[in-house]
XYZ file of C-alpha atoms in Angstrom:
697
model
C -22.017 -79.260 -78.166
C -24.580 -81.990 -77.290
C -24.666 -80.758 -73.686
C -25.529 -77.178 -74.724
C -28.283 -78.388 -77.087
C -29.857 -80.506 -74.352
C -29.567 -77.693 -71.818
C -31.288 -75.289 -74.204
C -34.134 -77.766 -74.661
C -34.348 -78.155 -70.906
C -34.687 -74.385 -70.407
C -37.414 -73.809 -73.006
C -39.447 -77.036 -73.120
C -41.268 -79.089 -70.526
C -41.510 -82.786 -69.717
C -44.481 -84.410 -68.011
C -44.004 -83.916 -64.276
C -45.961 -83.644 -61.073
C -47.601 -80.276 -60.632
C -50.373 -79.365 -58.238
C -53.366 -79.732 -60.569
C -52.240 -83.101 -61.938
C -51.351 -84.416 -58.484
C -54.873 -83.733 -57.321
C -56.353 -85.901 -60.072
C -53.883 -88.692 -59.403
C -54.314 -88.709 -55.625
C -58.068 -88.929 -55.989
C -57.708 -91.947 -58.283
C -55.430 -93.597 -55.744
C -57.828 -92.881 -52.882
C -60.869 -94.433 -54.546
C -59.473 -97.950 -54.657
C -62.904 -99.443 -55.418
C -63.022 -97.414 -58.679
C -59.570 -98.322 -60.000
C -59.637 -100.414 -63.183
C -56.604 -102.571 -64.012
C -55.669 -104.657 -67.018
C -54.828 -107.460 -64.599
C -55.323 -110.861 -66.222
C -56.139 -109.184 -69.561
C -59.655 -108.481 -68.321
C -59.927 -104.685 -67.688
C -61.712 -105.302 -64.396
C -62.048 -103.194 -61.294
C -59.240 -104.046 -58.879
C -61.719 -105.136 -56.195
C -63.145 -107.702 -58.640
C -59.739 -109.120 -59.624
C -58.857 -112.454 -57.994
C -55.061 -112.215 -57.728
C -52.125 -110.205 -56.505
C -52.062 -107.142 -58.793
C -50.284 -103.885 -57.974
C -50.532 -100.560 -59.772
C -47.747 -97.944 -59.992
C -48.968 -94.525 -61.063
C -46.998 -91.744 -62.768
C -47.000 -89.902 -59.444
C -45.198 -92.815 -57.738
C -42.757 -93.291 -60.649
C -41.600 -89.621 -60.366
C -41.766 -89.332 -56.570
C -38.041 -90.012 -55.939
C -34.915 -90.484 -58.064
C -36.118 -90.332 -61.672
C -33.035 -91.930 -63.247
C -34.728 -95.298 -62.771
C -38.093 -96.866 -61.899
C -36.313 -98.853 -59.191
C -37.522 -96.854 -56.113
C -41.170 -97.145 -57.215
C -40.911 -100.859 -58.037
C -39.352 -101.653 -54.641
C -42.276 -100.180 -52.735
C -44.469 -103.033 -54.005
C -44.505 -105.917 -51.485
C -43.069 -109.061 -53.035
C -41.089 -107.178 -55.709
C -37.360 -106.487 -55.609
C -35.619 -104.563 -58.371
C -31.819 -104.561 -58.354
C -29.221 -102.394 -60.065
C -25.926 -104.227 -60.149
C -24.370 -101.186 -61.825
C -25.907 -98.252 -63.741
C -28.023 -99.739 -66.555
C -27.766 -103.339 -65.339
C -31.151 -104.282 -63.862
C -32.736 -107.410 -62.423
C -36.343 -107.763 -61.254
C -37.422 -110.433 -58.816
C -41.084 -111.108 -58.221
C -41.386 -113.557 -55.345
C -37.760 -114.669 -55.557
C -37.593 -115.205 -59.301
C -33.972 -113.947 -59.733
C -32.587 -117.321 -58.618
C -31.927 -118.131 -62.278
C -31.090 -114.587 -63.436
C -27.352 -113.858 -63.282
C -28.112 -110.734 -65.356
C -31.117 -109.156 -67.065
C -34.771 -109.988 -66.440
C -35.928 -113.593 -66.778
C -38.913 -115.635 -65.646
C -41.096 -112.538 -65.931
C -43.247 -111.520 -68.915
C -43.066 -107.826 -69.807
C -45.452 -105.909 -72.094
C -45.085 -102.301 -73.308
C -48.156 -100.608 -74.844
C -49.731 -104.070 -75.303
C -46.612 -105.204 -77.244
C -44.709 -108.279 -75.953
C -41.443 -106.692 -74.828
C -40.001 -109.978 -73.597
C -37.965 -111.699 -76.317
C -39.233 -115.006 -77.771
C -36.279 -116.615 -75.983
C -37.658 -115.562 -72.599
C -35.289 -112.720 -71.634
C -36.219 -109.036 -71.275
C -33.881 -106.087 -71.865
C -35.636 -103.837 -69.336
C -32.741 -101.354 -69.440
C -33.703 -100.276 -72.979
C -36.606 -98.328 -71.491
C -36.365 -94.974 -69.781
C -38.931 -93.794 -67.211
C -40.166 -91.351 -69.831
C -41.555 -94.459 -71.571
C -43.508 -95.440 -68.421
C -46.764 -93.635 -67.679
C -48.134 -96.438 -65.472
C -47.058 -99.923 -64.542
C -49.101 -102.950 -63.430
C -47.439 -105.903 -61.771
C -49.001 -109.341 -61.447
C -47.265 -111.360 -58.772
C -47.029 -115.145 -59.259
C -47.978 -117.408 -62.137
C -50.223 -115.873 -64.794
C -49.644 -118.481 -67.472
C -53.317 -119.066 -68.178
C -53.343 -115.701 -69.982
C -49.725 -114.632 -70.552
C -47.848 -117.936 -70.954
C -44.466 -118.883 -69.568
C -43.105 -117.328 -66.372
C -43.691 -118.316 -62.756
C -42.495 -114.907 -61.477
C -45.299 -112.801 -62.869
C -46.097 -110.094 -65.407
C -45.089 -106.436 -65.785
C -47.465 -104.440 -67.978
C -46.250 -100.928 -68.925
C -48.244 -98.166 -70.605
C -46.414 -95.114 -71.850
C -49.533 -92.933 -71.828
C -50.238 -90.813 -68.731
C -52.907 -88.469 -67.430
C -51.456 -85.489 -69.360
C -51.992 -87.228 -72.730
C -55.144 -85.212 -73.476
C -53.309 -81.864 -73.236
C -51.391 -79.896 -75.847
C -48.005 -79.265 -74.289
C -44.310 -79.093 -74.989
C -41.599 -79.394 -72.408
C -38.400 -80.709 -70.938
C -36.465 -81.704 -67.862
C -32.814 -81.318 -66.862
C -31.123 -83.108 -64.006
C -27.559 -83.273 -62.674
C -26.020 -85.308 -59.875
C -23.110 -87.096 -58.260
C -20.640 -89.192 -60.271
C -21.169 -87.210 -63.467
C -24.920 -87.768 -63.692
C -26.689 -85.841 -66.429
C -30.230 -86.392 -67.576
C -32.308 -84.458 -70.111
C -35.737 -85.230 -71.534
C -38.143 -83.593 -73.915
C -41.823 -84.226 -74.675
C -44.195 -82.802 -77.297
C -47.871 -83.760 -77.206
C -50.427 -82.695 -79.803
C -54.152 -83.433 -79.563
C -56.484 -83.092 -82.566
C -60.131 -83.899 -83.025
C -59.509 -87.560 -83.913
C -55.913 -88.233 -82.915
C -53.171 -87.774 -80.344
C -49.496 -87.514 -81.296
C -46.637 -87.804 -78.785
C -42.877 -87.404 -79.201
C -40.522 -88.207 -76.352
C -36.747 -88.030 -76.110
C -34.507 -88.802 -73.098
C -30.760 -88.775 -72.639
C -29.020 -90.064 -69.526
C -25.319 -90.452 -68.805
C -23.070 -90.912 -65.773
C -19.515 -91.894 -64.883
C -20.684 -94.179 -62.104
C -19.719 -94.756 -58.484
C -17.291 -97.617 -59.193
C -14.495 -97.722 -61.680
C -15.680 -98.814 -65.102
C -19.379 -98.097 -64.569
C -20.027 -95.351 -67.157
C -23.510 -95.292 -68.729
C -25.003 -93.504 -71.755
C -28.535 -94.029 -73.085
C -30.630 -92.195 -75.671
C -34.294 -93.098 -76.122
C -36.778 -91.834 -78.705
C -40.484 -92.729 -78.558
C -43.181 -91.855 -81.052
C -46.760 -92.691 -80.215
C -49.999 -92.045 -82.038
C -53.608 -92.867 -81.212
C -56.241 -92.501 -83.942
C -60.045 -92.709 -83.672
C -60.864 -94.316 -87.026
C -64.566 -94.431 -86.218
C -66.898 -94.722 -83.243
C -66.013 -98.424 -83.105
C -62.364 -98.515 -84.151
C -59.206 -97.167 -82.580
C -55.647 -97.604 -83.860
C -52.485 -97.092 -81.794
C -48.964 -96.982 -83.196
C -45.798 -97.153 -81.069
C -42.196 -96.665 -82.160
C -39.205 -97.016 -79.818
C -35.528 -96.427 -80.549
C -32.974 -97.044 -77.789
C -29.198 -96.646 -77.971
C -27.634 -98.026 -74.796
C -24.052 -98.527 -73.685
C -22.745 -99.156 -70.206
C -19.625 -100.611 -68.602
C -19.692 -103.701 -66.391
C -17.456 -103.462 -63.277
C -17.817 -107.143 -62.217
C -18.233 -108.725 -58.800
C -15.862 -108.416 -55.852
C -15.031 -110.829 -53.082
C -15.487 -109.778 -49.462
C -11.891 -108.738 -48.999
C -11.975 -106.530 -52.102
C -15.401 -105.165 -51.109
C -14.115 -104.105 -47.679
C -10.798 -102.801 -49.035
C -12.122 -100.620 -51.842
C -15.764 -101.016 -52.962
C -15.199 -98.599 -55.865
C -12.723 -100.806 -57.683
C -13.670 -102.894 -60.691
C -13.073 -106.628 -60.729
C -9.301 -107.120 -60.937
C -7.579 -109.600 -63.273
C -6.295 -113.035 -62.201
C -4.249 -115.754 -63.942
C -7.416 -117.177 -65.506
C -9.361 -114.090 -66.628
C -8.885 -110.444 -67.553
C -10.075 -107.765 -65.206
C -13.171 -105.724 -66.146
C -11.197 -102.678 -67.207
C -8.604 -104.694 -69.176
C -11.354 -106.594 -71.032
C -13.417 -103.421 -71.503
C -16.409 -105.396 -70.141
C -19.708 -103.790 -71.069
C -22.856 -103.744 -73.155
C -23.455 -101.786 -76.355
C -26.950 -102.282 -77.804
C -28.994 -100.469 -80.415
C -32.689 -101.375 -80.549
C -35.694 -100.526 -82.741
C -39.304 -101.573 -82.042
C -42.500 -100.830 -83.975
C -45.960 -101.980 -82.996
C -49.599 -101.480 -84.020
C -52.675 -102.126 -81.904
C -56.199 -102.154 -83.324
C -59.152 -102.022 -80.939
C -62.482 -102.856 -82.589
C -65.800 -102.719 -80.723
C -68.014 -104.728 -83.047
C -71.128 -104.138 -80.939
C -72.153 -103.987 -77.304
C -71.228 -107.641 -76.816
C -68.208 -108.390 -79.014
C -64.781 -106.680 -79.177
C -61.308 -107.469 -80.368
C -57.857 -106.089 -79.519
C -55.032 -107.156 -81.872
C -51.377 -106.118 -81.657
C -48.582 -106.861 -84.110
C -44.937 -105.885 -83.727
C -41.422 -106.271 -85.008
C -38.047 -105.396 -83.518
C -34.344 -105.495 -84.416
C -31.210 -104.977 -82.390
C -27.410 -105.102 -82.533
C -25.854 -106.395 -79.343
C -22.146 -106.322 -78.418
C -20.819 -107.608 -75.096
C -17.093 -107.752 -74.300
C -16.716 -109.634 -71.018
C -13.921 -110.881 -68.812
C -13.989 -114.365 -70.367
C -15.193 -113.720 -73.940
C -16.563 -111.281 -76.475
C -20.093 -111.637 -77.875
C -21.706 -110.083 -80.958
C -25.380 -110.686 -81.800
C -27.792 -109.491 -84.443
C -31.346 -110.091 -83.268
C -34.646 -109.892 -85.040
C -38.100 -110.822 -83.700
C -41.753 -110.303 -84.433
C -45.169 -111.525 -83.607
C -48.506 -110.479 -82.232
C -51.292 -110.976 -79.786
C -55.074 -110.995 -80.315
C -57.983 -111.210 -77.923
C -61.730 -111.543 -78.604
C -64.101 -110.702 -75.758
C -67.804 -111.531 -75.729
C -70.147 -110.268 -73.024
C -73.561 -111.849 -72.518
C -76.000 -112.364 -69.660
C -76.040 -115.876 -68.232
C -78.655 -116.872 -65.700
C -79.382 -113.184 -65.282
C -75.762 -112.180 -64.584
C -73.140 -110.629 -66.833
C -70.622 -113.147 -68.164
C -67.479 -112.480 -70.175
C -65.845 -115.005 -72.470
C -62.368 -114.401 -73.837
C -60.481 -116.290 -76.547
C -57.081 -115.284 -77.839
C -53.582 -116.164 -78.831
C -50.025 -114.898 -78.936
C -47.201 -115.787 -81.284
C -43.538 -114.753 -81.119
C -40.655 -115.740 -83.371
C -37.048 -114.609 -83.240
C -33.703 -115.192 -84.971
C -30.321 -114.432 -83.429
C -27.035 -114.487 -85.332
C -24.748 -115.030 -82.383
C -20.945 -115.134 -82.425
C -18.645 -115.739 -79.483
C -14.939 -114.706 -79.612
C -11.973 -114.678 -77.295
C -11.543 -111.306 -75.589
C -8.310 -109.741 -76.781
C -8.053 -106.880 -74.271
C -11.372 -105.348 -75.287
C -11.341 -106.469 -78.918
C -12.779 -109.616 -80.528
C -10.095 -112.294 -80.840
C -10.266 -115.794 -82.204
C -13.772 -117.114 -82.988
C -14.975 -119.682 -80.476
C -18.368 -120.539 -81.989
C -20.891 -119.124 -84.435
C -24.608 -119.926 -84.019
C -27.904 -119.269 -85.707
C -30.548 -119.334 -83.003
C -34.290 -119.552 -83.694
C -36.984 -119.246 -81.052
C -40.663 -119.934 -81.646
C -43.254 -119.484 -78.918
C -47.030 -119.849 -79.234
C -49.848 -119.383 -76.743
C -53.599 -120.016 -77.045
C -55.779 -118.941 -74.121
C -59.399 -118.835 -73.057
C -61.143 -117.350 -70.033
C -64.629 -117.114 -68.612
C -65.654 -114.531 -66.034
C -68.977 -114.962 -64.281
C -70.697 -112.400 -62.065
C -72.542 -114.512 -59.478
C -75.146 -113.654 -56.830
C -74.113 -111.897 -53.618
C -71.225 -110.028 -55.392
C -69.166 -113.125 -56.163
C -66.941 -113.137 -59.249
C -65.627 -116.416 -60.670
C -62.755 -116.609 -63.171
C -61.755 -119.734 -65.088
C -58.735 -119.696 -67.375
C -56.839 -122.174 -69.530
C -53.962 -121.833 -71.978
C -51.830 -124.102 -74.188
C -48.158 -123.135 -74.485
C -45.521 -124.360 -76.878
C -41.820 -123.432 -77.198
C -39.129 -124.556 -79.632
C -35.455 -123.671 -79.913
C -33.453 -124.400 -83.062
C -29.678 -124.027 -82.579
C -27.566 -124.284 -85.716
C -23.861 -124.234 -84.787
C -22.009 -123.184 -87.910
C -18.578 -123.071 -86.267
C -17.306 -124.797 -83.114
C -13.556 -124.420 -82.736
C -13.459 -126.698 -79.679
C -15.009 -129.656 -81.553
C -13.810 -128.509 -84.992
C -17.242 -129.331 -86.424
C -20.648 -127.959 -87.267
C -23.969 -129.364 -86.116
C -27.591 -128.527 -85.426
C -29.775 -129.325 -82.395
C -33.450 -128.743 -81.743
C -34.990 -128.370 -78.305
C -38.755 -128.846 -78.734
C -40.551 -128.628 -75.388
C -43.731 -130.605 -74.833
C -46.841 -128.379 -75.033
C -48.074 -127.381 -71.601
C -51.706 -126.800 -70.507
C -51.919 -124.104 -67.820
C -55.217 -123.782 -65.852
C -56.269 -121.125 -63.317
C -59.320 -120.605 -61.133
C -60.042 -117.523 -59.107
C -62.929 -116.352 -56.915
C -63.662 -112.905 -55.474
C -66.288 -111.826 -52.937
C -66.939 -108.126 -52.610
C -68.205 -106.526 -49.406
C -68.915 -102.913 -50.416
C -65.403 -101.348 -50.375
C -63.622 -104.545 -49.284
C -63.014 -107.715 -51.292
C -61.647 -111.142 -50.446
C -60.121 -113.296 -53.170
C -58.610 -116.720 -53.622
C -57.010 -118.512 -56.567
C -55.235 -121.721 -57.617
C -52.973 -121.394 -60.619
C -50.535 -123.659 -62.401
C -47.264 -122.147 -63.516
C -44.407 -123.198 -65.706
C -41.221 -121.523 -66.955
C -39.005 -123.137 -69.604
C -35.309 -122.258 -69.687
C -34.361 -119.244 -71.796
C -32.117 -119.850 -74.764
C -29.329 -118.222 -72.709
C -29.864 -120.969 -70.102
C -29.608 -123.735 -72.729
C -26.748 -122.210 -74.751
C -24.131 -120.915 -72.330
C -21.234 -118.532 -72.882
C -18.679 -121.338 -72.636
C -20.215 -123.019 -75.709
C -22.004 -125.973 -74.129
C -25.619 -126.735 -75.067
C -27.685 -128.180 -72.228
C -30.548 -130.013 -73.941
C -31.380 -131.803 -70.690
C -32.491 -128.646 -68.898
C -36.181 -128.982 -68.054
C -38.901 -126.315 -67.471
C -39.838 -125.308 -63.968
C -43.426 -126.143 -63.038
C -45.586 -125.788 -59.976
C -48.884 -124.860 -58.334
C -49.608 -121.628 -56.560
C -52.323 -121.336 -53.854
C -53.258 -117.816 -52.848
C -55.766 -115.932 -50.702
C -56.029 -112.194 -50.081
C -58.087 -109.249 -49.026
C -57.996 -105.647 -50.280
C -60.123 -102.541 -49.964
C -60.404 -99.219 -48.128
C -61.768 -98.204 -44.765
C -61.853 -95.284 -42.338
C -63.988 -93.240 -44.714
C -61.631 -93.967 -47.602
C -58.495 -92.797 -45.751
C -56.830 -96.250 -45.614
C -56.224 -98.514 -48.595
C -54.897 -101.989 -47.894
C -53.908 -105.055 -49.934
C -52.825 -108.246 -48.167
C -52.133 -111.629 -49.722
C -50.746 -114.948 -48.584
C -49.525 -117.680 -50.896
C -47.927 -121.123 -51.045
C -46.046 -122.010 -54.223
C -44.776 -125.531 -54.776
C -42.177 -125.423 -57.521
C -40.591 -128.539 -59.083
C -37.539 -128.767 -61.362
C -36.349 -125.407 -60.019
C -33.627 -123.932 -62.225
C -30.591 -122.571 -60.338
C -27.356 -121.007 -61.511
C -23.904 -122.418 -60.884
C -20.467 -121.386 -62.088
C -17.919 -123.452 -63.966
C -14.229 -123.614 -63.073
C -13.660 -120.653 -65.430
C -16.473 -118.603 -63.886
C -19.017 -119.071 -66.695
C -22.594 -119.233 -65.463
C -24.263 -122.629 -65.978
C -27.772 -123.812 -65.086
C -29.221 -126.982 -63.647
C -32.504 -128.312 -62.290
C -32.861 -128.980 -58.574
C -35.529 -131.197 -57.096
C -38.099 -128.790 -55.700
C -38.659 -125.690 -53.561
C -41.363 -124.627 -51.124
C -42.220 -120.926 -51.241
C -44.523 -119.522 -48.578
C -45.154 -115.817 -48.325
C -47.148 -112.980 -46.852
C -47.268 -109.606 -48.649
C -49.022 -106.538 -47.245
C -49.361 -102.987 -48.490
C -51.074 -100.045 -46.796
C -51.645 -96.434 -47.921
C -52.919 -93.935 -45.364
C -54.210 -90.547 -46.636
C -53.610 -88.521 -43.430
C -54.433 -85.181 -45.130
C -56.218 -84.966 -48.446
C -56.827 -81.769 -50.445
C -56.781 -79.550 -47.366
C -56.946 -75.750 -47.661
C -54.443 -75.336 -44.825
C -50.660 -75.166 -44.956
C -50.354 -78.897 -45.817
C -52.507 -79.847 -48.751
C -51.741 -83.573 -49.019
C -49.909 -85.993 -46.761
C -49.931 -89.727 -47.323
C -47.942 -92.645 -45.934
C -47.275 -95.949 -47.686
C -46.205 -99.042 -45.829
C -45.278 -102.389 -47.367
C -44.040 -105.582 -45.793
C -42.781 -108.751 -47.457
C -42.306 -112.052 -45.612
C -40.827 -114.795 -47.804
C -40.125 -118.180 -46.250
C -38.559 -119.890 -49.298
C -36.560 -123.118 -48.900
C -35.114 -125.895 -51.030
C -37.366 -128.873 -50.400
C -35.176 -131.359 -52.286
C -31.768 -130.369 -53.599
C -28.666 -132.516 -53.919
C -25.670 -132.046 -56.207
C -22.081 -133.200 -56.570
C -19.233 -130.827 -55.775
C -16.227 -132.697 -57.050
C -16.655 -136.241 -55.773
C -18.755 -135.191 -52.781
C -22.546 -135.297 -52.810
C -23.914 -132.182 -51.136
C -27.441 -132.090 -49.700
C -28.901 -128.581 -49.569
C -32.443 -129.712 -48.779
C -34.009 -127.451 -46.135
C -31.683 -124.536 -46.914
C -32.955 -121.023 -47.509
C -33.557 -120.205 -51.150
C -30.492 -118.404 -52.553
C -30.817 -114.677 -53.240
C -34.099 -114.161 -51.355
C -34.444 -111.767 -48.441
C -36.886 -113.182 -45.873
C -38.032 -109.769 -44.662
C -38.387 -106.499 -46.530
C -39.987 -103.422 -45.003
C -40.627 -100.147 -46.895
C -42.036 -96.903 -45.540
C -42.705 -94.092 -48.037
C -44.185 -90.634 -47.400
C -45.467 -87.843 -49.636
C -46.075 -84.291 -48.346
C -47.355 -81.374 -50.414
C -48.126 -77.839 -49.243
C -50.501 -75.349 -50.820
C -47.576 -73.010 -51.238
C -45.937 -75.331 -53.805
C -43.323 -77.065 -51.604
C -43.224 -80.878 -51.489
C -41.149 -83.506 -49.714
C -41.025 -87.225 -50.562
C -39.077 -89.930 -48.805
C -38.671 -93.653 -48.334
C -37.016 -96.032 -45.891
C -36.233 -99.520 -47.242
C -35.069 -102.262 -44.875
C -33.737 -105.457 -46.451
C -32.965 -108.484 -44.313
C -29.795 -110.552 -44.876
C -29.673 -112.588 -48.101
C -28.095 -116.051 -48.623
C -25.515 -115.757 -51.402
C -24.854 -119.449 -52.025
C -26.885 -122.633 -52.025
C -24.956 -123.970 -49.013
C -26.080 -120.940 -46.941
C -22.521 -120.422 -45.708
C -22.354 -116.792 -46.872
C -24.953 -114.098 -46.327
C -25.116 -110.434 -47.423
C -25.683 -108.149 -44.439
C -29.016 -106.446 -43.854
C -29.200 -102.762 -44.754
C -31.402 -99.701 -44.426
C -31.726 -97.451 -47.476
C -33.127 -93.921 -47.107
C -34.108 -91.729 -50.107
C -35.297 -88.111 -49.915
C -36.495 -85.660 -52.546
C -37.732 -82.089 -52.060
C -38.958 -79.520 -54.534
C -40.920 -76.374 -55.211
C -43.532 -75.763 -57.926
C -45.013 -72.460 -58.977
C -47.110 -70.948 -61.764
C -45.136 -68.523 -63.908
C -48.028 -67.613 -66.196
C -51.351 -69.103 -67.288
C -49.775 -71.839 -69.383
C -46.281 -72.059 -67.909
C -45.321 -73.884 -64.713
C -41.883 -74.441 -63.181
C -40.480 -76.994 -60.785
C -37.107 -77.098 -59.021
C -36.093 -80.213 -57.105
C -33.188 -81.823 -55.281
C -32.643 -85.170 -53.639
C -30.304 -87.523 -51.836
C -29.943 -91.280 -52.194
C -28.539 -93.540 -49.463
C -28.829 -90.803 -46.855
C -27.421 -93.051 -44.111
C -24.371 -93.837 -46.269
C -24.927 -97.595 -46.002
C -22.315 -100.005 -47.435
C -24.293 -102.630 -49.263
C -24.633 -104.572 -52.501
C -27.765 -103.968 -54.585
C -27.640 -107.026 -56.825
C -25.443 -109.882 -55.679
C -23.847 -112.515 -57.933
C -25.193 -115.783 -56.551
C -22.961 -118.863 -56.164
C -20.105 -116.808 -57.602
C -16.724 -118.473 -58.202
C -14.013 -117.224 -55.880
C -16.547 -115.583 -53.605
C -17.121 -112.666 -56.002
C -20.660 -112.138 -54.726
C -20.703 -108.392 -54.234
C -21.717 -105.581 -56.593
C -21.227 -102.509 -54.342
C -23.908 -99.854 -54.562
C -23.159 -96.114 -54.465
C -22.567 -94.338 -51.158
C -24.426 -91.149 -50.262
C -25.090 -89.208 -53.474
C -27.065 -86.163 -54.584
C -28.962 -84.743 -57.529
C -30.877 -81.614 -58.522
C -32.905 -80.535 -61.520
C -35.430 -78.338 -63.258
C -38.749 -79.075 -64.953
C -40.951 -76.766 -66.967
C -44.416 -77.255 -68.438
C -46.044 -75.139 -71.140
C -49.653 -75.711 -72.270
C -50.698 -74.220 -75.569
């Protein structure tokens, strides 16, 4: 019955999609790089005036290829690697930051509609969001702690609004594909004189390529924007997400070559993934309010408050977890603009506070059911951030940015039950407050700008790093910290036909946190000595044909290249009674070379063709560098046709193929895995097709 209801919605409603008129507006915005404004370091500056590595993903790029995930769009950005270990299980690495992320997103701060989406403990459940909740995405690469706090990887800032937000429309999308893929979405947008109301719903399900990889997710978003007066604007965001997916587990090389579609089999020490019914079942509710107040021409304030609640259940091969999580907090920023020595100067002062409570229980896994209780914890996380920034416009088109923040984090772990020790106890991990400075300088030459920056970064361990699944509590785990030096140049040339953005950096990281596995296979964490991370990241967009009246209306080519020379500078550890020295080894989990070529072609007749080629170099899978994942080339294609049915109704049909070359690869490896279970096989060649409709009223 649910399928017929969703199909009916798909046939009569319309979701936001890429039609000819909207594409024209978006392509113009992309072409005029010197006019693009980004949130960046919480400054709302033109991109050419921003001293740092900031990338913008538009709604056009998000929807260009497979729309079941934002992964293809994220992976076009140089320096960014998004992985999907199985449907619904995502990891995001910005400049190699997945080294300490066995699952989920860590060491990266994520915001959604100005709301801190990252939990107070430091982890982000990125898979709770559907692409319908993403109108645009900004990515800051490298430390941004002077404004956003903890996280040496960077920041992902998501806005659900898009360029169709000022239209009255209703609509939907339906999509079907290989391995039981079904996707349906519905959007209703209403604009009044002083307000905009938006309702979004998306359902996605699939059986998955491998055994035990079924996924089902339902997302509802409500968003309202209200003009309270000429000076005041209020935004309200509500998100409900119901997510469940199965976890197939990692395979060793022999299993990977024999049958990549199998789930992790059982052994004498642990249940197999199917026997244990390994998976995630999470229900999540988020509500946030943002108030933007322009006091006068000089002073403004943006304040956001939020609260969220979730139930989390995770049967796994080794245990069974049940959590109830509640968090809340807010962020405020005052901005004051005044002339100084005849030049405009901006001063910013703000703060952010997050607090969370987890009721976390860990059981034995009794063939997919909770067995005997192992331990029962009450976990409290409190994180605070105070920041200040000064931006000075100097003579000769120089822009100077100075930033400083103070960061504090505290974990309170109250163990009510510990069957191993047969006792109860409480521990507190109170990290020393950290001051995080940053200085950046930009020089603009008409449509080209050069920039340089020096920034300090730190990243404390998440509460999942400190409190492991086996029950141990590692109070000795220390925060990562380091200094990032960066220079870059961006702009456009050839009469605006070529956009480019190139940056080089050197990041010296101390107390690097790496993941290891215990004798049972539980992931543990430890600090190494230090790492040296040198990189070059380059992105180019060439507008070969732009708004032509001939057969081909638009044709653009994107090229990105990532060179990461990351090594362990100092790293020794004991394996048994033997001291191993991994100093000088390549950083685990980081591909040294990534090359992406993406093209977009649109005809005046309504036909379009999008494609991408992604080359990933081999990846070291263990700290000893004795095992590497092979290099692979991933090709994605999507074609479609759009036409106007009537004045207010437009239709789009599309079809696509993923992994056109039928490569055998692992998109999301388990690093330092016990028993050599490094590999999470990705799907072979697979197909999809769908329908979109758009009705303006």
